[in-house]
Amino acid sequence: MTKREKLLIKATNNPKGLSFSDFMTLLAQAGWILDHQVGSHQIWYSPKGHRLSIQESKNGKAKGYQVEQFILQYEVENGTT
């Protein structure tokens, strides 16, 4: 099982428990590109051009709703829905 697969399972099972650094790793390994950062917001683009703005929570975790948005888009683009 690849690191991307492990992180995707972890994100799916507990979106609110994923660390922000793991979320950025998952985005990069899924082929998403960090376009730019404005303040604390990072703007990422999927391989098919979908835009996702992410921001780290105060506790160092990824925001659960942003992880869920990524998972939904990932499934749409990879035909796993």
mmCIF file with all atom_site columns, N, CA and C in Angstrom:
data_model
loop_
_atom_site.group_PDB
_atom_site.id
_atom_site.type_symbol
_atom_site.label_atom_id
_atom_site.label_alt_id
_atom_site.label_comp_id
_atom_site.label_asym_id
_atom_site.label_entity_id
_atom_site.label_seq_id
_atom_site.pdbx_PDB_ins_code
_atom_site.Cartn_x
_atom_site.Cartn_y
_atom_site.Cartn_z
_atom_site.occupancy
_atom_site.B_iso_or_equiv
_atom_site.pdbx_formal_charge
_atom_site.auth_seq_id
_atom_site.auth_comp_id
_atom_site.auth_asym_id
_atom_site.auth_atom_id
_atom_site.pdbx_PDB_model_num
ATOM 1   N N  . MET A 1 1  ? 0.847   -1.176 0.000   1.00 0.00 ? 1  MET A N  1
ATOM 2   C CA . MET A 1 1  ? 0.000   0.000  0.000   1.00 0.00 ? 1  MET A CA 1
ATOM 3   C C  . MET A 1 1  ? 0.894   1.241  0.000   1.00 0.00 ? 1  MET A C  1
ATOM 4   N N  . THR A 1 2  ? 0.597   2.172  -0.888  1.00 0.00 ? 2  THR A N  1
ATOM 5   C CA . THR A 1 2  ? 1.420   3.377  -1.007  1.00 0.00 ? 2  THR A CA 1
ATOM 6   C C  . THR A 1 2  ? 1.081   4.375  0.104   1.00 0.00 ? 2  THR A C  1
ATOM 7   N N  . LYS A 1 3  ? 1.967   5.349  0.283   1.00 0.00 ? 3  LYS A N  1
ATOM 8   C CA . LYS A 1 3  ? 1.732   6.383  1.288   1.00 0.00 ? 3  LYS A CA 1
ATOM 9   C C  . LYS A 1 3  ? 0.456   7.158  0.965   1.00 0.00 ? 3  LYS A C  1
ATOM 10  N N  . ARG A 1 4  ? 0.228   7.428  -0.334  1.00 0.00 ? 4  ARG A N  1
ATOM 11  C CA . ARG A 1 4  ? -0.991  8.136  -0.731  1.00 0.00 ? 4  ARG A CA 1
ATOM 12  C C  . ARG A 1 4  ? -2.221  7.340  -0.331  1.00 0.00 ? 4  ARG A C  1
ATOM 13  N N  . GLU A 1 5  ? -2.208  6.042  -0.567  1.00 0.00 ? 5  GLU A N  1
ATOM 14  C CA . GLU A 1 5  ? -3.359  5.202  -0.209  1.00 0.00 ? 5  GLU A CA 1
ATOM 15  C C  . GLU A 1 5  ? -3.589  5.208  1.304   1.00 0.00 ? 5  GLU A C  1
ATOM 16  N N  . LYS A 1 6  ? -2.509  5.134  2.080   1.00 0.00 ? 6  LYS A N  1
ATOM 17  C CA . LYS A 1 6  ? -2.637  5.156  3.540   1.00 0.00 ? 6  LYS A CA 1
ATOM 18  C C  . LYS A 1 6  ? -3.202  6.486  4.022   1.00 0.00 ? 6  LYS A C  1
ATOM 19  N N  . LEU A 1 7  ? -2.706  7.597  3.454   1.00 0.00 ? 7  LEU A N  1
ATOM 20  C CA . LEU A 1 7  ? -3.204  8.907  3.849   1.00 0.00 ? 7  LEU A CA 1
ATOM 21  C C  . LEU A 1 7  ? -4.650  9.110  3.419   1.00 0.00 ? 7  LEU A C  1
ATOM 22  N N  . LEU A 1 8  ? -5.011  8.601  2.257   1.00 0.00 ? 8  LEU A N  1
ATOM 23  C CA . LEU A 1 8  ? -6.385  8.720  1.779   1.00 0.00 ? 8  LEU A CA 1
ATOM 24  C C  . LEU A 1 8  ? -7.345  7.961  2.698   1.00 0.00 ? 8  LEU A C  1
ATOM 25  N N  . ILE A 1 9  ? -6.949  6.787  3.135   1.00 0.00 ? 9  ILE A N  1
ATOM 26  C CA . ILE A 1 9  ? -7.771  6.013  4.080   1.00 0.00 ? 9  ILE A CA 1
ATOM 27  C C  . ILE A 1 9  ? -7.885  6.762  5.401   1.00 0.00 ? 9  ILE A C  1
ATOM 28  N N  . LYS A 1 10 ? -6.769  7.287  5.878   1.00 0.00 ? 10 LYS A N  1
ATOM 29  C CA . LYS A 1 10 ? -6.760  8.044  7.132   1.00 0.00 ? 10 LYS A CA 1
ATOM 30  C C  . LYS A 1 10 ? -7.666  9.268  7.029   1.00 0.00 ? 10 LYS A C  1
ATOM 31  N N  . ALA A 1 11 ? -7.599  9.983  5.915   1.00 0.00 ? 11 ALA A N  1
ATOM 32  C CA . ALA A 1 11 ? -8.418  11.176 5.702   1.00 0.00 ? 11 ALA A CA 1
ATOM 33  C C  . ALA A 1 11 ? -9.899  10.823 5.605   1.00 0.00 ? 11 ALA A C  1
ATOM 34  N N  . THR A 1 12 ? -10.203 9.734  4.929   1.00 0.00 ? 12 THR A N  1
ATOM 35  C CA . THR A 1 12 ? -11.592 9.309  4.765   1.00 0.00 ? 12 THR A CA 1
ATOM 36  C C  . THR A 1 12 ? -12.194 8.880  6.103   1.00 0.00 ? 12 THR A C  1
ATOM 37  N N  . ASN A 1 13 ? -11.417 8.157  6.894   1.00 0.00 ? 13 ASN A N  1
ATOM 38  C CA . ASN A 1 13 ? -11.913 7.655  8.171   1.00 0.00 ? 13 ASN A CA 1
ATOM 39  C C  . ASN A 1 13 ? -12.054 8.740  9.235   1.00 0.00 ? 13 ASN A C  1
ATOM 40  N N  . ASN A 1 14 ? -11.195 9.769  9.179   1.00 0.00 ? 14 ASN A N  1
ATOM 41  C CA . ASN A 1 14 ? -11.234 10.815 10.201  1.00 0.00 ? 14 ASN A CA 1
ATOM 42  C C  . ASN A 1 14 ? -10.754 12.142 9.612   1.00 0.00 ? 14 ASN A C  1
ATOM 43  N N  . PRO A 1 15 ? -11.590 12.826 8.836   1.00 0.00 ? 15 PRO A N  1
ATOM 44  C CA . PRO A 1 15 ? -11.160 14.066 8.181   1.00 0.00 ? 15 PRO A CA 1
ATOM 45  C C  . PRO A 1 15 ? -10.680 15.142 9.155   1.00 0.00 ? 15 PRO A C  1
ATOM 46  N N  . LYS A 1 16 ? -11.279 15.194 10.336  1.00 0.00 ? 16 LYS A N  1
ATOM 47  C CA . LYS A 1 16 ? -10.914 16.220 11.318  1.00 0.00 ? 16 LYS A CA 1
ATOM 48  C C  . LYS A 1 16 ? -9.624  15.877 12.059  1.00 0.00 ? 16 LYS A C  1
ATOM 49  N N  . GLY A 1 17 ? -9.171  14.632 11.958  1.00 0.00 ? 17 GLY A N  1
ATOM 50  C CA . GLY A 1 17 ? -7.977  14.203 12.686  1.00 0.00 ? 17 GLY A CA 1
ATOM 51  C C  . GLY A 1 17 ? -6.703  14.222 11.861  1.00 0.00 ? 17 GLY A C  1
ATOM 52  N N  . LEU A 1 18 ? -6.795  14.628 10.604  1.00 0.00 ? 18 LEU A N  1
ATOM 53  C CA . LEU A 1 18 ? -5.634  14.625 9.719   1.00 0.00 ? 18 LEU A CA 1
ATOM 54  C C  . LEU A 1 18 ? -4.771  15.854 9.985   1.00 0.00 ? 18 LEU A C  1
ATOM 55  N N  . SER A 1 19 ? -3.469  15.648 10.150  1.00 0.00 ? 19 SER A N  1
ATOM 56  C CA . SER A 1 19 ? -2.593  16.801 10.357  1.00 0.00 ? 19 SER A CA 1
ATOM 57  C C  . SER A 1 19 ? -2.505  17.609 9.062   1.00 0.00 ? 19 SER A C  1
ATOM 58  N N  . PHE A 1 20 ? -2.204  18.893 9.208   1.00 0.00 ? 20 PHE A N  1
ATOM 59  C CA . PHE A 1 20 ? -2.118  19.759 8.036   1.00 0.00 ? 20 PHE A CA 1
ATOM 60  C C  . PHE A 1 20 ? -0.979  19.315 7.125   1.00 0.00 ? 20 PHE A C  1
ATOM 61  N N  . SER A 1 21 ? 0.143   18.903 7.703   1.00 0.00 ? 21 SER A N  1
ATOM 62  C CA . SER A 1 21 ? 1.270   18.453 6.872   1.00 0.00 ? 21 SER A CA 1
ATOM 63  C C  . SER A 1 21 ? 0.922   17.178 6.116   1.00 0.00 ? 21 SER A C  1
ATOM 64  N N  . ASP A 1 22 ? 0.169   16.259 6.751   1.00 0.00 ? 22 ASP A N  1
ATOM 65  C CA . ASP A 1 22 ? -0.284  15.058 6.045   1.00 0.00 ? 22 ASP A CA 1
ATOM 66  C C  . ASP A 1 22 ? -1.242  15.420 4.913   1.00 0.00 ? 22 ASP A C  1
ATOM 67  N N  . PHE A 1 23 ? -2.092  16.424 5.143   1.00 0.00 ? 23 PHE A N  1
ATOM 68  C CA . PHE A 1 23 ? -3.034  16.856 4.112   1.00 0.00 ? 23 PHE A CA 1
ATOM 69  C C  . PHE A 1 23 ? -2.277  17.420 2.907   1.00 0.00 ? 23 PHE A C  1
ATOM 70  N N  . MET A 1 24 ? -1.264  18.241 3.153   1.00 0.00 ? 24 MET A N  1
ATOM 71  C CA . MET A 1 24 ? -0.475  18.790 2.047   1.00 0.00 ? 24 MET A CA 1
ATOM 72  C C  . MET A 1 24 ? 0.251   17.672 1.305   1.00 0.00 ? 24 MET A C  1
ATOM 73  N N  . THR A 1 25 ? 0.767   16.682 2.032   1.00 0.00 ? 25 THR A N  1
ATOM 74  C CA . THR A 1 25 ? 1.424   15.531 1.404   1.00 0.00 ? 25 THR A CA 1
ATOM 75  C C  . THR A 1 25 ? 0.442   14.762 0.538   1.00 0.00 ? 25 THR A C  1
ATOM 76  N N  . LEU A 1 26 ? -0.762  14.544 1.057   1.00 0.00 ? 26 LEU A N  1
ATOM 77  C CA . LEU A 1 26 ? -1.793  13.832 0.305   1.00 0.00 ? 26 LEU A CA 1
ATOM 78  C C  . LEU A 1 26 ? -2.159  14.582 -0.974  1.00 0.00 ? 26 LEU A C  1
ATOM 79  N N  . LEU A 1 27 ? -2.337  15.884 -0.880  1.00 0.00 ? 27 LEU A N  1
ATOM 80  C CA . LEU A 1 27 ? -2.647  16.688 -2.069  1.00 0.00 ? 27 LEU A CA 1
ATOM 81  C C  . LEU A 1 27 ? -1.544  16.539 -3.116  1.00 0.00 ? 27 LEU A C  1
ATOM 82  N N  . ALA A 1 28 ? -0.302  16.694 -2.694  1.00 0.00 ? 28 ALA A N  1
ATOM 83  C CA . ALA A 1 28 ? 0.830   16.612 -3.630  1.00 0.00 ? 28 ALA A CA 1
ATOM 84  C C  . ALA A 1 28 ? 0.932   15.223 -4.253  1.00 0.00 ? 28 ALA A C  1
ATOM 85  N N  . GLN A 1 29 ? 0.750   14.178 -3.442  1.00 0.00 ? 29 GLN A N  1
ATOM 86  C CA . GLN A 1 29 ? 0.872   12.821 -3.968  1.00 0.00 ? 29 GLN A CA 1
ATOM 87  C C  . GLN A 1 29 ? -0.294  12.438 -4.864  1.00 0.00 ? 29 GLN A C  1
ATOM 88  N N  . ALA A 1 30 ? -1.407  13.157 -4.732  1.00 0.00 ? 30 ALA A N  1
ATOM 89  C CA . ALA A 1 30 ? -2.567  12.908 -5.596  1.00 0.00 ? 30 ALA A CA 1
ATOM 90  C C  . ALA A 1 30 ? -2.477  13.725 -6.884  1.00 0.00 ? 30 ALA A C  1
ATOM 91  N N  . GLY A 1 31 ? -1.385  14.455 -7.065  1.00 0.00 ? 31 GLY A N  1
ATOM 92  C CA . GLY A 1 31 ? -1.183  15.196 -8.298  1.00 0.00 ? 31 GLY A CA 1
ATOM 93  C C  . GLY A 1 31 ? -1.654  16.634 -8.265  1.00 0.00 ? 31 GLY A C  1
ATOM 94  N N  . TRP A 1 32 ? -2.097  17.114 -7.110  1.00 0.00 ? 32 TRP A N  1
ATOM 95  C CA . TRP A 1 32 ? -2.536  18.499 -6.991  1.00 0.00 ? 32 TRP A CA 1
ATOM 96  C C  . TRP A 1 32 ? -1.307  19.401 -6.939  1.00 0.00 ? 32 TRP A C  1
ATOM 97  N N  . ILE A 1 33 ? -1.461  20.620 -7.425  1.00 0.00 ? 33 ILE A N  1
ATOM 98  C CA . ILE A 1 33 ? -0.355  21.576 -7.510  1.00 0.00 ? 33 ILE A CA 1
ATOM 99  C C  . ILE A 1 33 ? -0.644  22.775 -6.606  1.00 0.00 ? 33 ILE A C  1
ATOM 100 N N  . LEU A 1 34 ? 0.337   23.115 -5.755  1.00 0.00 ? 34 LEU A N  1
ATOM 101 C CA . LEU A 1 34 ? 0.236   24.328 -4.950  1.00 0.00 ? 34 LEU A CA 1
ATOM 102 C C  . LEU A 1 34 ? 0.524   25.510 -5.860  1.00 0.00 ? 34 LEU A C  1
ATOM 103 N N  . ASP A 1 35 ? -0.497  26.315 -6.113  1.00 0.00 ? 35 ASP A N  1
ATOM 104 C CA . ASP A 1 35 ? -0.360  27.437 -7.034  1.00 0.00 ? 35 ASP A CA 1
ATOM 105 C C  . ASP A 1 35 ? 0.251   28.646 -6.338  1.00 0.00 ? 35 ASP A C  1
ATOM 106 N N  . HIS A 1 36 ? -0.335  29.028 -5.217  1.00 0.00 ? 36 HIS A N  1
ATOM 107 C CA . HIS A 1 36 ? 0.200   30.160 -4.473  1.00 0.00 ? 36 HIS A CA 1
ATOM 108 C C  . HIS A 1 36 ? -0.400  30.191 -3.074  1.00 0.00 ? 36 HIS A C  1
ATOM 109 N N  . GLN A 1 37 ? 0.156   31.073 -2.259  1.00 0.00 ? 37 GLN A N  1
ATOM 110 C CA . GLN A 1 37 ? -0.341  31.251 -0.901  1.00 0.00 ? 37 GLN A CA 1
ATOM 111 C C  . GLN A 1 37 ? -0.621  32.729 -0.681  1.00 0.00 ? 37 GLN A C  1
ATOM 112 N N  . VAL A 1 38 ? -1.779  33.019 -0.094  1.00 0.00 ? 38 VAL A N  1
ATOM 113 C CA . VAL A 1 38 ? -2.152  34.389 0.251   1.00 0.00 ? 38 VAL A CA 1
ATOM 114 C C  . VAL A 1 38 ? -2.418  34.396 1.751   1.00 0.00 ? 38 VAL A C  1
ATOM 115 N N  . GLY A 1 39 ? -1.525  34.999 2.509   1.00 0.00 ? 39 GLY A N  1
ATOM 116 C CA . GLY A 1 39 ? -1.659  34.960 3.963   1.00 0.00 ? 39 GLY A CA 1
ATOM 117 C C  . GLY A 1 39 ? -1.550  33.523 4.443   1.00 0.00 ? 39 GLY A C  1
ATOM 118 N N  . SER A 1 40 ? -2.562  33.070 5.168   1.00 0.00 ? 40 SER A N  1
ATOM 119 C CA . SER A 1 40 ? -2.547  31.700 5.680   1.00 0.00 ? 40 SER A CA 1
ATOM 120 C C  . SER A 1 40 ? -3.247  30.712 4.744   1.00 0.00 ? 40 SER A C  1
ATOM 121 N N  . HIS A 1 41 ? -3.814  31.196 3.657   1.00 0.00 ? 41 HIS A N  1
ATOM 122 C CA . HIS A 1 41 ? -4.539  30.338 2.712   1.00 0.00 ? 41 HIS A CA 1
ATOM 123 C C  . HIS A 1 41 ? -3.632  29.866 1.575   1.00 0.00 ? 41 HIS A C  1
ATOM 124 N N  . GLN A 1 42 ? -3.651  28.565 1.345   1.00 0.00 ? 42 GLN A N  1
ATOM 125 C CA . GLN A 1 42 ? -2.935  27.991 0.208   1.00 0.00 ? 42 GLN A CA 1
ATOM 126 C C  . GLN A 1 42 ? -3.956  27.636 -0.864  1.00 0.00 ? 42 GLN A C  1
ATOM 127 N N  . ILE A 1 43 ? -3.617  27.940 -2.105  1.00 0.00 ? 43 ILE A N  1
ATOM 128 C CA . ILE A 1 43 ? -4.502  27.639 -3.224  1.00 0.00 ? 43 ILE A CA 1
ATOM 129 C C  . ILE A 1 43 ? -3.902  26.486 -4.013  1.00 0.00 ? 43 ILE A C  1
ATOM 130 N N  . TRP A 1 44 ? -4.621  25.370 -4.071  1.00 0.00 ? 44 TRP A N  1
ATOM 131 C CA . TRP A 1 44 ? -4.189  24.157 -4.773  1.00 0.00 ? 44 TRP A CA 1
ATOM 132 C C  . TRP A 1 44 ? -5.114  23.914 -5.954  1.00 0.00 ? 44 TRP A C  1
ATOM 133 N N  . TYR A 1 45 ? -4.573  23.294 -7.002  1.00 0.00 ? 45 TYR A N  1
ATOM 134 C CA . TYR A 1 45 ? -5.361  22.912 -8.182  1.00 0.00 ? 45 TYR A CA 1
ATOM 135 C C  . TYR A 1 45 ? -5.193  21.425 -8.443  1.00 0.00 ? 45 TYR A C  1
ATOM 136 N N  . SER A 1 46 ? -6.323  20.792 -8.734  1.00 0.00 ? 46 SER A N  1
ATOM 137 C CA . SER A 1 46 ? -6.316  19.367 -9.059  1.00 0.00 ? 46 SER A CA 1
ATOM 138 C C  . SER A 1 46 ? -5.758  19.164 -10.463 1.00 0.00 ? 46 SER A C  1
ATOM 139 N N  . PRO A 1 47 ? -5.450  17.916 -10.824 1.00 0.00 ? 47 PRO A N  1
ATOM 140 C CA . PRO A 1 47 ? -4.974  17.647 -12.192 1.00 0.00 ? 47 PRO A CA 1
ATOM 141 C C  . PRO A 1 47 ? -5.958  18.095 -13.272 1.00 0.00 ? 47 PRO A C  1
ATOM 142 N N  . LYS A 1 48 ? -7.246  18.169 -12.923 1.00 0.00 ? 48 LYS A N  1
ATOM 143 C CA . LYS A 1 48 ? -8.254  18.594 -13.900 1.00 0.00 ? 48 LYS A CA 1
ATOM 144 C C  . LYS A 1 48 ? -8.676  20.046 -13.719 1.00 0.00 ? 48 LYS A C  1
ATOM 145 N N  . GLY A 1 49 ? -7.955  20.787 -12.882 1.00 0.00 ? 49 GLY A N  1
ATOM 146 C CA . GLY A 1 49 ? -8.176  22.222 -12.760 1.00 0.00 ? 49 GLY A CA 1
ATOM 147 C C  . GLY A 1 49 ? -9.120  22.691 -11.669 1.00 0.00 ? 49 GLY A C  1
ATOM 148 N N  . HIS A 1 50 ? -9.575  21.783 -10.802 1.00 0.00 ? 50 HIS A N  1
ATOM 149 C CA . HIS A 1 50 ? -10.453 22.194 -9.704  1.00 0.00 ? 50 HIS A CA 1
ATOM 150 C C  . HIS A 1 50 ? -9.629  22.938 -8.654  1.00 0.00 ? 50 HIS A C  1
ATOM 151 N N  . ARG A 1 51 ? -10.134 24.082 -8.188  1.00 0.00 ? 51 ARG A N  1
ATOM 152 C CA . ARG A 1 51 ? -9.436  24.924 -7.211  1.00 0.00 ? 51 ARG A CA 1
ATOM 153 C C  . ARG A 1 51 ? -9.881  24.557 -5.797  1.00 0.00 ? 51 ARG A C  1
ATOM 154 N N  . LEU A 1 52 ? -8.920  24.491 -4.871  1.00 0.00 ? 52 LEU A N  1
ATOM 155 C CA . LEU A 1 52 ? -9.212  24.226 -3.469  1.00 0.00 ? 52 LEU A CA 1
ATOM 156 C C  . LEU A 1 52 ? -8.352  25.141 -2.614  1.00 0.00 ? 52 LEU A C  1
ATOM 157 N N  . SER A 1 53 ? -8.999  25.920 -1.769  1.00 0.00 ? 53 SER A N  1
ATOM 158 C CA . SER A 1 53 ? -8.304  26.789 -0.827  1.00 0.00 ? 53 SER A CA 1
ATOM 159 C C  . SER A 1 53 ? -8.254  26.075 0.513   1.00 0.00 ? 53 SER A C  1
ATOM 160 N N  . ILE A 1 54 ? -7.053  25.946 1.089   1.00 0.00 ? 54 ILE A N  1
ATOM 161 C CA . ILE A 1 54 ? -6.925  25.281 2.383   1.00 0.00 ? 54 ILE A CA 1
ATOM 162 C C  . ILE A 1 54 ? -6.231  26.207 3.370   1.00 0.00 ? 54 ILE A C  1
ATOM 163 N N  . GLN A 1 55 ? -6.523  25.968 4.650   1.00 0.00 ? 55 GLN A N  1
ATOM 164 C CA . GLN A 1 55 ? -5.946  26.770 5.722   1.00 0.00 ? 55 GLN A CA 1
ATOM 165 C C  . GLN A 1 55 ? -5.773  25.871 6.937   1.00 0.00 ? 55 GLN A C  1
ATOM 166 N N  . GLU A 1 56 ? -4.642  25.991 7.597   1.00 0.00 ? 56 GLU A N  1
ATOM 167 C CA . GLU A 1 56 ? -4.353  25.191 8.786   1.00 0.00 ? 56 GLU A CA 1
ATOM 168 C C  . GLU A 1 56 ? -5.203  25.669 9.960   1.00 0.00 ? 56 GLU A C  1
ATOM 169 N N  . SER A 1 57 ? -5.720  24.712 10.738  1.00 0.00 ? 57 SER A N  1
ATOM 170 C CA . SER A 1 57 ? -6.425  25.056 11.974  1.00 0.00 ? 57 SER A CA 1
ATOM 171 C C  . SER A 1 57 ? -5.407  25.487 13.021  1.00 0.00 ? 57 SER A C  1
ATOM 172 N N  . LYS A 1 58 ? -5.889  26.081 14.086  1.00 0.00 ? 58 LYS A N  1
ATOM 173 C CA . LYS A 1 58 ? -4.992  26.545 15.147  1.00 0.00 ? 58 LYS A CA 1
ATOM 174 C C  . LYS A 1 58 ? -4.281  25.398 15.863  1.00 0.00 ? 58 LYS A C  1
ATOM 175 N N  . ASN A 1 59 ? -4.839  24.194 15.804  1.00 0.00 ? 59 ASN A N  1
ATOM 176 C CA . ASN A 1 59 ? -4.243  23.050 16.486  1.00 0.00 ? 59 ASN A CA 1
ATOM 177 C C  . ASN A 1 59 ? -3.298  22.241 15.602  1.00 0.00 ? 59 ASN A C  1
ATOM 178 N N  . GLY A 1 60 ? -2.967  22.759 14.420  1.00 0.00 ? 60 GLY A N  1
ATOM 179 C CA . GLY A 1 60 ? -2.051  22.061 13.525  1.00 0.00 ? 60 GLY A CA 1
ATOM 180 C C  . GLY A 1 60 ? -2.707  20.998 12.662  1.00 0.00 ? 60 GLY A C  1
ATOM 181 N N  . LYS A 1 61 ? -4.009  20.901 12.757  1.00 0.00 ? 61 LYS A N  1
ATOM 182 C CA . LYS A 1 61 ? -4.765  19.930 11.966  1.00 0.00 ? 61 LYS A CA 1
ATOM 183 C C  . LYS A 1 61 ? -5.321  20.587 10.708  1.00 0.00 ? 61 LYS A C  1
ATOM 184 N N  . ALA A 1 62 ? -5.654  19.752 9.749   1.00 0.00 ? 62 ALA A N  1
ATOM 185 C CA . ALA A 1 62 ? -6.372  20.224 8.568   1.00 0.00 ? 62 ALA A CA 1
ATOM 186 C C  . ALA A 1 62 ? -7.825  20.441 8.969   1.00 0.00 ? 62 ALA A C  1
ATOM 187 N N  . LYS A 1 63 ? -8.483  21.366 8.310   1.00 0.00 ? 63 LYS A N  1
ATOM 188 C CA . LYS A 1 63 ? -9.899  21.585 8.589   1.00 0.00 ? 63 LYS A CA 1
ATOM 189 C C  . LYS A 1 63 ? -10.698 20.467 7.941   1.00 0.00 ? 63 LYS A C  1
ATOM 190 N N  . GLY A 1 64 ? -11.554 19.829 8.745   1.00 0.00 ? 64 GLY A N  1
ATOM 191 C CA . GLY A 1 64 ? -12.288 18.661 8.292   1.00 0.00 ? 64 GLY A CA 1
ATOM 192 C C  . GLY A 1 64 ? -13.091 18.879 7.025   1.00 0.00 ? 64 GLY A C  1
ATOM 193 N N  . TYR A 1 65 ? -13.754 20.020 6.921   1.00 0.00 ? 65 TYR A N  1
ATOM 194 C CA . TYR A 1 65 ? -14.584 20.264 5.735   1.00 0.00 ? 65 TYR A CA 1
ATOM 195 C C  . TYR A 1 65 ? -13.725 20.415 4.479   1.00 0.00 ? 65 TYR A C  1
ATOM 196 N N  . GLN A 1 66 ? -12.496 20.915 4.619   1.00 0.00 ? 66 GLN A N  1
ATOM 197 C CA . GLN A 1 66 ? -11.611 21.038 3.462   1.00 0.00 ? 66 GLN A CA 1
ATOM 198 C C  . GLN A 1 66 ? -11.106 19.662 3.025   1.00 0.00 ? 66 GLN A C  1
ATOM 199 N N  . VAL A 1 67 ? -10.828 18.797 3.998   1.00 0.00 ? 67 VAL A N  1
ATOM 200 C CA . VAL A 1 67 ? -10.423 17.428 3.677   1.00 0.00 ? 67 VAL A CA 1
ATOM 201 C C  . VAL A 1 67 ? -11.569 16.725 2.952   1.00 0.00 ? 67 VAL A C  1
ATOM 202 N N  . GLU A 1 68 ? -12.793 16.914 3.419   1.00 0.00 ? 68 GLU A N  1
ATOM 203 C CA . GLU A 1 68 ? -13.954 16.296 2.779   1.00 0.00 ? 68 GLU A CA 1
ATOM 204 C C  . GLU A 1 68 ? -14.152 16.825 1.356   1.00 0.00 ? 68 GLU A C  1
ATOM 205 N N  . GLN A 1 69 ? -13.920 18.128 1.145   1.00 0.00 ? 69 GLN A N  1
ATOM 206 C CA . GLN A 1 69 ? -14.018 18.691 -0.203  1.00 0.00 ? 69 GLN A CA 1
ATOM 207 C C  . GLN A 1 69 ? -12.996 18.042 -1.129  1.00 0.00 ? 69 GLN A C  1
ATOM 208 N N  . PHE A 1 70 ? -11.769 17.853 -0.620  1.00 0.00 ? 70 PHE A N  1
ATOM 209 C CA . PHE A 1 70 ? -10.735 17.200 -1.414  1.00 0.00 ? 70 PHE A CA 1
ATOM 210 C C  . PHE A 1 70 ? -11.138 15.771 -1.764  1.00 0.00 ? 70 PHE A C  1
ATOM 211 N N  . ILE A 1 71 ? -11.592 15.012 -0.769  1.00 0.00 ? 71 ILE A N  1
ATOM 212 C CA . ILE A 1 71 ? -11.956 13.606 -0.995  1.00 0.00 ? 71 ILE A CA 1
ATOM 213 C C  . ILE A 1 71 ? -13.049 13.502 -2.053  1.00 0.00 ? 71 ILE A C  1
ATOM 214 N N  . LEU A 1 72 ? -14.052 14.357 -1.955  1.00 0.00 ? 72 LEU A N  1
ATOM 215 C CA . LEU A 1 72 ? -15.139 14.347 -2.937  1.00 0.00 ? 72 LEU A CA 1
ATOM 216 C C  . LEU A 1 72 ? -14.602 14.611 -4.338  1.00 0.00 ? 72 LEU A C  1
ATOM 217 N N  . GLN A 1 73 ? -13.764 15.632 -4.501  1.00 0.00 ? 73 GLN A N  1
ATOM 218 C CA . GLN A 1 73 ? -13.211 15.961 -5.804  1.00 0.00 ? 73 GLN A CA 1
ATOM 219 C C  . GLN A 1 73 ? -12.280 14.859 -6.309  1.00 0.00 ? 73 GLN A C  1
ATOM 220 N N  . TYR A 1 74 ? -11.500 14.284 -5.413  1.00 0.00 ? 74 TYR A N  1
ATOM 221 C CA . TYR A 1 74 ? -10.599 13.189 -5.763  1.00 0.00 ? 74 TYR A CA 1
ATOM 222 C C  . TYR A 1 74 ? -11.398 12.009 -6.334  1.00 0.00 ? 74 TYR A C  1
ATOM 223 N N  . GLU A 1 75 ? -12.502 11.682 -5.666  1.00 0.00 ? 75 GLU A N  1
ATOM 224 C CA . GLU A 1 75 ? -13.344 10.576 -6.134  1.00 0.00 ? 75 GLU A CA 1
ATOM 225 C C  . GLU A 1 75 ? -13.974 10.885 -7.480  1.00 0.00 ? 75 GLU A C  1
ATOM 226 N N  . VAL A 1 76 ? -14.417 12.123 -7.675  1.00 0.00 ? 76 VAL A N  1
ATOM 227 C CA . VAL A 1 76 ? -15.021 12.516 -8.953  1.00 0.00 ? 76 VAL A CA 1
ATOM 228 C C  . VAL A 1 76 ? -13.998 12.381 -10.079 1.00 0.00 ? 76 VAL A C  1
ATOM 229 N N  . GLU A 1 77 ? -12.795 12.900 -9.842  1.00 0.00 ? 77 GLU A N  1
ATOM 230 C CA . GLU A 1 77 ? -11.776 12.896 -10.893 1.00 0.00 ? 77 GLU A CA 1
ATOM 231 C C  . GLU A 1 77 ? -11.185 11.522 -11.157 1.00 0.00 ? 77 GLU A C  1
ATOM 232 N N  . ASN A 1 78 ? -11.255 10.644 -10.172 1.00 0.00 ? 78 ASN A N  1
ATOM 233 C CA . ASN A 1 78 ? -10.675 9.310  -10.345 1.00 0.00 ? 78 ASN A CA 1
ATOM 234 C C  . ASN A 1 78 ? -11.723 8.226  -10.535 1.00 0.00 ? 78 ASN A C  1
ATOM 235 N N  . GLY A 1 79 ? -12.971 8.637  -10.685 1.00 0.00 ? 79 GLY A N  1
ATOM 236 C CA . GLY A 1 79 ? -14.042 7.683  -10.985 1.00 0.00 ? 79 GLY A CA 1
ATOM 237 C C  . GLY A 1 79 ? -14.332 6.689  -9.893  1.00 0.00 ? 79 GLY A C  1
ATOM 238 N N  . THR A 1 80 ? -14.158 7.104  -8.613  1.00 0.00 ? 80 THR A N  1
ATOM 239 C CA . THR A 1 80 ? -14.387 6.174  -7.522  1.00 0.00 ? 80 THR A CA 1
ATOM 240 C C  . THR A 1 80 ? -15.650 6.492  -6.747  1.00 0.00 ? 80 THR A C  1
ATOM 241 N N  . THR A 1 81 ? -16.533 7.349  -7.303  1.00 0.00 ? 81 THR A N  1
ATOM 242 C CA . THR A 1 81 ? -17.782 7.646  -6.612  1.00 0.00 ? 81 THR A CA 1
ATOM 243 C C  . THR A 1 81 ? -18.877 6.715  -7.043  1.00 0.00 ? 81 THR A C  1
#
